[in-house]
XYZ file of C-alpha atoms in Angstrom:
453
model
C -49.587 -24.045 82.029
C -48.694 -27.610 81.054
C -49.462 -30.650 83.455
C -46.272 -31.044 85.730
C -44.165 -34.035 84.733
C -41.931 -36.174 86.942
C -39.362 -38.615 86.332
C -36.655 -40.680 88.462
C -32.786 -40.050 88.275
C -29.847 -41.811 89.524
C -27.985 -39.040 91.572
C -24.644 -40.709 90.947
C -24.772 -41.438 87.047
C -27.974 -39.523 85.750
C -29.636 -42.674 84.388
C -33.455 -41.915 83.775
C -36.216 -44.399 84.901
C -39.900 -44.259 84.441
C -40.471 -45.483 87.928
C -38.531 -45.682 91.659
C -36.204 -48.782 91.993
C -33.622 -49.688 94.684
C -30.724 -50.195 92.584
C -29.457 -48.114 89.628
C -28.914 -50.852 86.413
C -26.237 -48.487 85.099
C -23.864 -47.949 87.941
C -24.957 -50.626 90.382
C -25.310 -48.296 93.277
C -28.101 -48.677 95.770
C -30.738 -45.973 97.203
C -29.430 -43.318 94.536
C -32.524 -42.957 92.432
C -34.833 -39.868 93.499
C -37.894 -38.348 91.606
C -37.449 -34.993 90.246
C -39.880 -32.467 88.544
C -38.578 -32.238 84.713
C -41.150 -29.891 83.410
C -43.306 -27.183 84.793
C -44.267 -24.671 81.905
C -43.489 -24.321 78.363
C -40.791 -21.527 78.601
C -37.372 -20.768 77.616
C -34.816 -18.738 79.806
C -32.837 -17.098 76.858
C -34.709 -16.199 73.959
C -32.821 -15.635 70.718
C -33.320 -12.505 68.615
C -35.002 -13.442 65.398
C -32.854 -12.869 62.368
C -33.040 -10.439 59.899
C -34.335 -12.505 56.913
C -36.400 -14.544 59.057
C -35.376 -17.758 57.391
C -34.076 -20.983 58.789
C -30.624 -21.775 58.228
C -29.736 -23.729 54.909
C -27.134 -26.454 54.620
C -23.890 -25.573 52.661
C -21.324 -27.703 51.010
C -18.178 -28.246 52.883
C -16.342 -26.239 50.214
C -18.687 -23.124 50.773
C -17.806 -23.060 54.758
C -15.552 -20.138 55.456
C -12.497 -22.096 56.807
C -10.811 -18.573 58.619
C -9.329 -19.436 61.951
C -11.299 -18.535 64.792
C -10.135 -15.442 66.542
C -9.134 -16.258 70.195
C -9.375 -14.012 73.417
C -6.146 -13.573 75.240
C -6.567 -14.527 78.828
C -3.137 -12.968 79.828
C -2.259 -16.329 81.616
C 0.310 -18.001 79.427
C -0.445 -21.572 81.072
C -4.088 -21.339 80.590
C -3.554 -20.223 76.933
C -1.598 -22.981 76.321
C -3.822 -25.436 77.734
C -6.690 -23.885 75.875
C -4.876 -23.952 72.593
C -4.102 -19.918 72.418
C -6.971 -18.473 74.228
C -10.682 -18.328 74.888
C -13.075 -19.062 71.730
C -15.891 -16.617 71.449
C -19.027 -18.214 71.996
C -17.409 -21.337 73.861
C -18.320 -23.129 77.155
C -15.615 -24.221 79.623
C -15.962 -26.327 82.240
C -13.080 -26.404 84.917
C -13.322 -29.082 87.955
C -10.889 -29.811 90.791
C -10.886 -30.702 94.299
C -12.404 -28.397 97.000
C -10.054 -25.619 98.042
C -7.361 -26.531 95.094
C -7.914 -23.066 93.960
C -10.253 -23.332 91.030
C -12.204 -20.220 92.391
C -8.951 -18.176 92.817
C -7.502 -19.016 89.225
C -10.699 -17.495 87.679
C -10.956 -14.654 89.792
C -7.270 -13.826 89.399
C -7.636 -14.173 85.626
C -11.060 -12.287 85.395
C -9.116 -9.234 87.458
C -6.433 -9.219 85.028
C -8.350 -9.495 81.565
C -8.590 -6.882 79.344
C -12.313 -7.433 78.689
C -15.548 -6.645 80.513
C -15.990 -9.620 82.926
C -19.034 -10.678 85.099
C -18.205 -13.282 87.768
C -21.061 -14.725 89.201
C -20.868 -16.549 92.355
C -23.329 -18.856 93.981
C -21.029 -19.806 97.065
C -19.530 -16.667 98.249
C -20.836 -12.948 99.208
C -19.435 -10.162 97.503
C -17.420 -9.158 100.436
C -15.781 -12.568 100.699
C -14.883 -12.299 97.166
C -13.525 -8.611 97.458
C -11.130 -9.957 100.332
C -9.462 -12.436 98.145
C -9.298 -10.055 95.261
C -7.383 -7.678 97.279
C -5.101 -10.248 98.295
C -4.487 -11.348 94.583
C -4.092 -8.079 92.597
C -4.972 -4.622 92.649
C -8.435 -3.687 91.961
C -9.899 -3.977 88.147
C -12.394 -1.645 86.496
C -13.510 -4.774 84.139
C -14.467 -7.028 86.687
C -18.196 -7.032 88.082
C -19.000 -9.588 90.964
C -22.531 -10.721 91.098
C -23.718 -13.197 93.757
C -26.800 -14.984 92.355
C -28.234 -18.560 91.705
C -31.049 -17.935 89.539
C -30.440 -18.304 85.881
C -33.236 -15.679 85.145
C -31.858 -12.867 87.104
C -28.465 -13.573 85.789
C -29.591 -13.187 82.414
C -31.085 -9.873 83.413
C -27.621 -8.490 84.572
C -26.008 -9.740 81.683
C -28.370 -7.828 79.313
C -27.974 -4.703 81.607
C -23.909 -5.001 81.755
C -23.320 -6.341 78.560
C -20.227 -8.301 79.566
C -17.517 -9.941 77.178
C -16.917 -12.871 79.409
C -19.159 -14.487 81.892
C -17.777 -17.010 84.824
C -20.064 -19.014 86.689
C -18.975 -20.366 90.172
C -20.292 -22.879 90.307
C -22.751 -24.771 87.927
C -23.937 -26.936 91.017
C -25.364 -23.761 92.695
C -27.592 -22.444 89.811
C -31.247 -23.241 89.415
C -34.138 -22.024 86.961
C -37.741 -21.531 87.520
C -38.506 -23.984 84.817
C -37.408 -27.004 86.762
C -38.767 -27.547 90.251
C -35.934 -29.872 91.777
C -33.293 -28.568 94.219
C -29.827 -26.873 92.770
C -27.153 -29.578 92.001
C -29.615 -32.261 91.048
C -29.306 -34.061 87.359
C -32.079 -32.041 86.070
C -31.187 -28.501 87.375
C -27.551 -29.066 86.016
C -28.539 -30.418 82.597
C -31.427 -27.534 82.418
C -29.216 -24.545 83.480
C -26.204 -25.597 81.448
C -28.019 -26.038 78.443
C -29.466 -22.500 78.808
C -26.099 -21.131 79.151
C -25.258 -22.955 75.892
C -28.032 -21.218 73.958
C -27.030 -18.119 75.453
C -23.420 -18.379 74.451
C -23.751 -19.905 70.941
C -26.305 -17.171 70.147
C -24.178 -13.891 71.816
C -20.976 -15.246 71.248
C -19.940 -14.537 74.391
C -17.641 -17.259 76.131
C -18.866 -18.874 79.343
C -16.236 -20.528 82.158
C -18.009 -22.914 84.715
C -16.888 -24.339 87.718
C -17.756 -27.587 88.574
C -17.497 -29.608 91.786
C -16.304 -33.171 91.848
C -17.545 -36.387 93.594
C -15.420 -38.508 95.916
C -14.426 -40.519 93.086
C -12.685 -37.523 91.245
C -15.415 -37.295 88.430
C -17.434 -33.857 87.903
C -20.719 -33.940 89.741
C -23.638 -34.155 87.730
C -24.667 -36.366 84.835
C -22.099 -37.374 82.405
C -23.857 -35.233 79.770
C -22.555 -32.193 81.296
C -18.917 -33.193 80.150
C -20.506 -33.736 76.563
C -22.483 -30.419 76.327
C -19.635 -28.152 77.167
C -16.728 -27.367 74.516
C -13.644 -28.088 76.762
C -13.160 -29.715 80.116
C -10.444 -28.740 82.049
C -9.051 -30.598 85.396
C -7.136 -28.495 88.142
C -5.181 -31.259 89.840
C -2.540 -30.930 93.072
C -1.764 -32.154 96.381
C -2.534 -30.178 99.490
C 1.110 -30.921 100.763
C 2.712 -29.351 97.696
C 2.610 -25.695 96.429
C 2.152 -26.856 92.899
C -0.981 -27.030 90.662
C -1.408 -28.705 87.508
C -4.102 -27.656 84.822
C -4.984 -30.468 82.356
C -7.138 -30.548 79.549
C -9.689 -33.698 79.343
C -11.578 -32.575 76.298
C -11.105 -29.633 74.071
C -12.813 -28.952 70.825
C -10.666 -26.210 69.756
C -6.916 -27.472 70.671
C -5.126 -30.581 71.873
C -5.601 -32.379 75.207
C -2.118 -33.150 75.779
C -1.179 -29.848 76.838
C -0.347 -29.153 80.559
C -0.226 -25.909 82.661
C 1.857 -25.557 85.916
C 1.201 -23.064 88.745
C 2.781 -22.267 91.870
C 0.196 -21.650 95.072
C 1.479 -18.492 96.794
C -0.117 -16.203 99.485
C -0.864 -13.646 96.769
C -2.594 -16.092 94.300
C -1.406 -18.653 91.670
C 1.888 -18.002 89.975
C 2.546 -19.251 86.534
C 5.689 -21.487 86.300
C 7.459 -20.852 82.804
C 10.275 -23.604 83.315
C 8.924 -26.468 85.220
C 11.558 -28.615 84.829
C 13.670 -26.588 87.761
C 10.828 -27.333 90.271
C 10.547 -30.942 89.276
C 14.248 -31.605 90.211
C 15.638 -31.714 93.450
C 18.742 -29.678 94.102
C 21.388 -31.622 96.257
C 24.820 -31.374 96.764
C 25.782 -34.903 97.348
C 25.103 -37.695 94.666
C 22.439 -40.279 96.177
C 21.558 -43.785 94.866
C 18.073 -44.434 93.723
C 17.921 -41.171 91.625
C 17.569 -40.732 87.601
C 16.534 -37.706 85.348
C 13.895 -38.391 82.537
C 12.956 -36.071 79.703
C 9.388 -36.240 79.172
C 6.874 -34.535 76.737
C 3.469 -32.861 77.870
C 1.860 -31.589 74.818
C 4.556 -29.688 73.047
C 6.403 -28.980 76.223
C 9.648 -30.983 77.276
C 9.949 -31.328 80.929
C 12.895 -32.797 82.841
C 11.671 -34.963 85.828
C 13.248 -36.794 88.881
C 12.527 -40.548 89.141
C 13.241 -41.969 92.799
C 13.603 -45.532 93.757
C 14.168 -47.686 96.631
C 14.941 -51.178 96.385
C 15.294 -53.327 99.567
C 15.291 -56.748 100.820
C 11.616 -57.859 101.361
C 10.905 -58.525 104.967
C 7.477 -59.930 105.337
C 7.594 -62.586 102.548
C 5.693 -61.210 99.900
C 7.591 -58.039 98.115
C 5.837 -54.877 97.974
C 5.396 -52.949 94.705
C 4.402 -49.261 95.349
C 4.435 -46.266 93.021
C 3.552 -42.570 93.064
C 2.912 -40.723 89.863
C 3.609 -44.010 87.763
C 1.816 -46.800 86.356
C 2.027 -49.722 88.936
C 1.647 -52.377 86.074
C 4.274 -50.925 83.829
C 6.547 -51.099 86.854
C 5.799 -55.090 87.079
C 6.534 -55.295 83.627
C 9.705 -53.466 83.888
C 11.050 -55.523 86.769
C 10.128 -58.774 85.219
C 12.006 -57.506 81.985
C 15.091 -56.887 84.343
C 14.780 -60.581 85.832
C 14.221 -62.220 82.696
C 16.235 -60.363 80.185
C 19.155 -58.574 82.400
C 19.664 -61.265 85.193
C 18.742 -59.122 87.831
C 17.208 -60.773 91.089
C 14.481 -58.391 92.154
C 11.708 -60.967 92.419
C 12.528 -61.217 96.479
C 12.989 -57.286 97.009
C 10.455 -54.446 97.916
C 10.513 -51.917 95.005
C 9.152 -48.277 95.666
C 9.091 -45.621 92.919
C 8.400 -42.032 93.051
C 8.019 -39.107 90.509
C 8.991 -36.073 92.377
C 6.719 -32.693 92.451
C 3.582 -34.544 92.995
C 2.865 -35.250 89.079
C 1.575 -38.059 87.163
C 3.272 -39.288 84.227
C 2.247 -41.715 81.306
C 4.659 -40.877 78.920
C 6.711 -44.309 77.994
C 9.790 -42.534 77.282
C 10.634 -42.647 81.120
C 10.858 -46.217 81.279
C 14.788 -46.038 80.617
C 14.981 -43.392 83.752
C 12.957 -45.819 85.941
C 15.177 -48.730 84.887
C 18.327 -46.684 85.915
C 17.130 -45.585 89.378
C 16.027 -49.218 90.213
C 19.216 -50.349 89.394
C 20.965 -47.659 90.881
C 19.420 -48.147 94.105
C 19.585 -52.121 93.779
C 23.438 -51.680 93.426
C 23.545 -48.613 95.624
C 25.550 -46.522 93.203
C 24.489 -43.230 92.383
C 23.973 -42.351 88.630
C 26.349 -39.994 87.744
C 25.596 -36.129 87.920
C 24.467 -34.791 84.489
C 22.952 -37.922 83.291
C 19.635 -38.210 81.852
C 17.544 -40.855 79.931
C 14.865 -40.597 77.318
C 13.784 -44.569 76.196
C 10.964 -47.030 76.086
C 11.765 -50.648 77.465
C 10.105 -53.262 75.304
C 9.352 -56.804 76.718
C 12.575 -58.204 75.333
C 14.610 -55.706 76.953
C 15.371 -53.594 73.823
C 15.413 -49.860 74.307
C 12.789 -48.581 71.861
C 12.638 -45.145 70.182
C 10.676 -42.168 71.458
C 8.916 -39.269 69.786
C 10.201 -35.986 69.486
C 13.706 -36.685 70.628
C 15.286 -33.576 69.232
C 13.174 -31.616 71.855
C 14.232 -33.816 74.661
C 17.929 -33.562 73.914
C 17.406 -29.663 73.561
C 15.871 -29.157 76.689
C 18.364 -31.345 78.547
C 21.382 -29.528 77.212
C 19.503 -26.143 78.132
C 19.244 -27.393 81.428
C 23.020 -28.198 81.920
C 23.055 -32.190 81.374
C 26.218 -33.325 79.651
C 25.008 -37.037 78.524
C 21.527 -38.176 77.598
C 20.797 -41.827 76.897
C 18.491 -42.426 74.062
C 17.626 -45.529 71.583
C 19.983 -45.959 69.042
C 17.099 -46.799 66.700
C 16.097 -43.025 66.924
C 16.772 -40.858 64.096
C 18.291 -37.631 65.502
C 18.582 -34.590 63.180
C 20.614 -32.283 65.405
C 24.322 -31.678 64.573
C 27.026 -30.080 66.760
C 25.218 -30.417 70.214
C 26.973 -29.490 73.311
C 25.707 -32.510 75.093
C 26.903 -36.218 74.450
C 24.337 -38.586 72.911
C 24.812 -42.081 74.164
C 23.058 -44.446 71.581
C 21.883 -47.776 73.657
C 20.136 -51.020 72.192
C 19.488 -52.898 75.389
C 19.128 -52.748 78.983
C 22.487 -54.311 79.425
C 24.176 -51.563 77.622
C 22.876 -48.950 79.983
C 23.773 -51.220 83.225
C 27.189 -51.968 81.969
C 27.745 -48.150 81.132
C 26.386 -46.825 84.333
C 27.685 -49.468 87.015
C 30.425 -51.136 84.949
């Protein structure tokens, strides 16, 4: 046996030090550096089988490499397939993070019960009876799903060899530990070593592995940052406890786009896929109210219709308040400055509150025009005509700038029954004979005069 080696790691950011010190130089946090044993014996957890030729791989010219598209495994979940880019890639490692209780375990258990592949669900946090109770609530029993409650990677690999699953799900990576690192589960060294063992296993057996990861109070995935670099895909499961809707985003994806979005509804029987999110993001009301406007936005290749709500009132406490939910606060300040300078609206002494309904956050600049319409509607106390929607970016000179994929936005608005859409006159629109009226506008003043006379 080799000599035991120790090192000091920051438990917040993962920076390694030769000796203990009070403050981490990287993240500036105090008392986060702890000693960990990083080597006990020269062993590996997963041993690859020797190749038939016994030769090391040789370099190939890029023209010699087979460019055939990777076959993906269908998860039977349309939202997850969309976010992953079409399904699970064999041999890949996927990391799913999110707040406690948001539904990460429910989502993956629900998918593992419906998969047509033999699946091993490894839980280090719940007993088999707890998982069985949740499974009975979600879906009928499945003959393809095996449940294992284990935290030691060596025992997990033994069961994998015995069962021969086609997909492995780990809940969660922070609960695993290996015999070859003597530190507590969830520490920097254990997370790095157990993830490395799972990567070696996945790449050599071509079996995909899905990991659940805890997050810190700052919203980042717990453990070293290298964890996110090691895996192939990082997914974020978001939502508000006060809303029944959950959003699945891709933060990193080596096999597809990171712009796609999946939406679920949390029910007593599990998570339901929301195939038409525009209907849930727009509130249904009989009477027209001032301060609301409908925007068309794009999340990846999917067009969405979202409702922007605004409240403009006289500032009572001197300094006006600027508050946003689901929208960039700095961009709101920029739009208010444009309205003040270019369009002559006196909003400098008024409180402005802005909300994107449905509990989602939107970064698409194409919703700027709807934000302007909602603010002016609340300021004038005149409702925007029902059936109007907006797609345009606002520039610093007050001009309405063109947005991308305008044809898809127009088609989505027409499909949902809107009769007029406001877009920039500089957009090139290829659609002909549409059932929706397209209003081309160049400046904010054009929109204001059209809506409020």
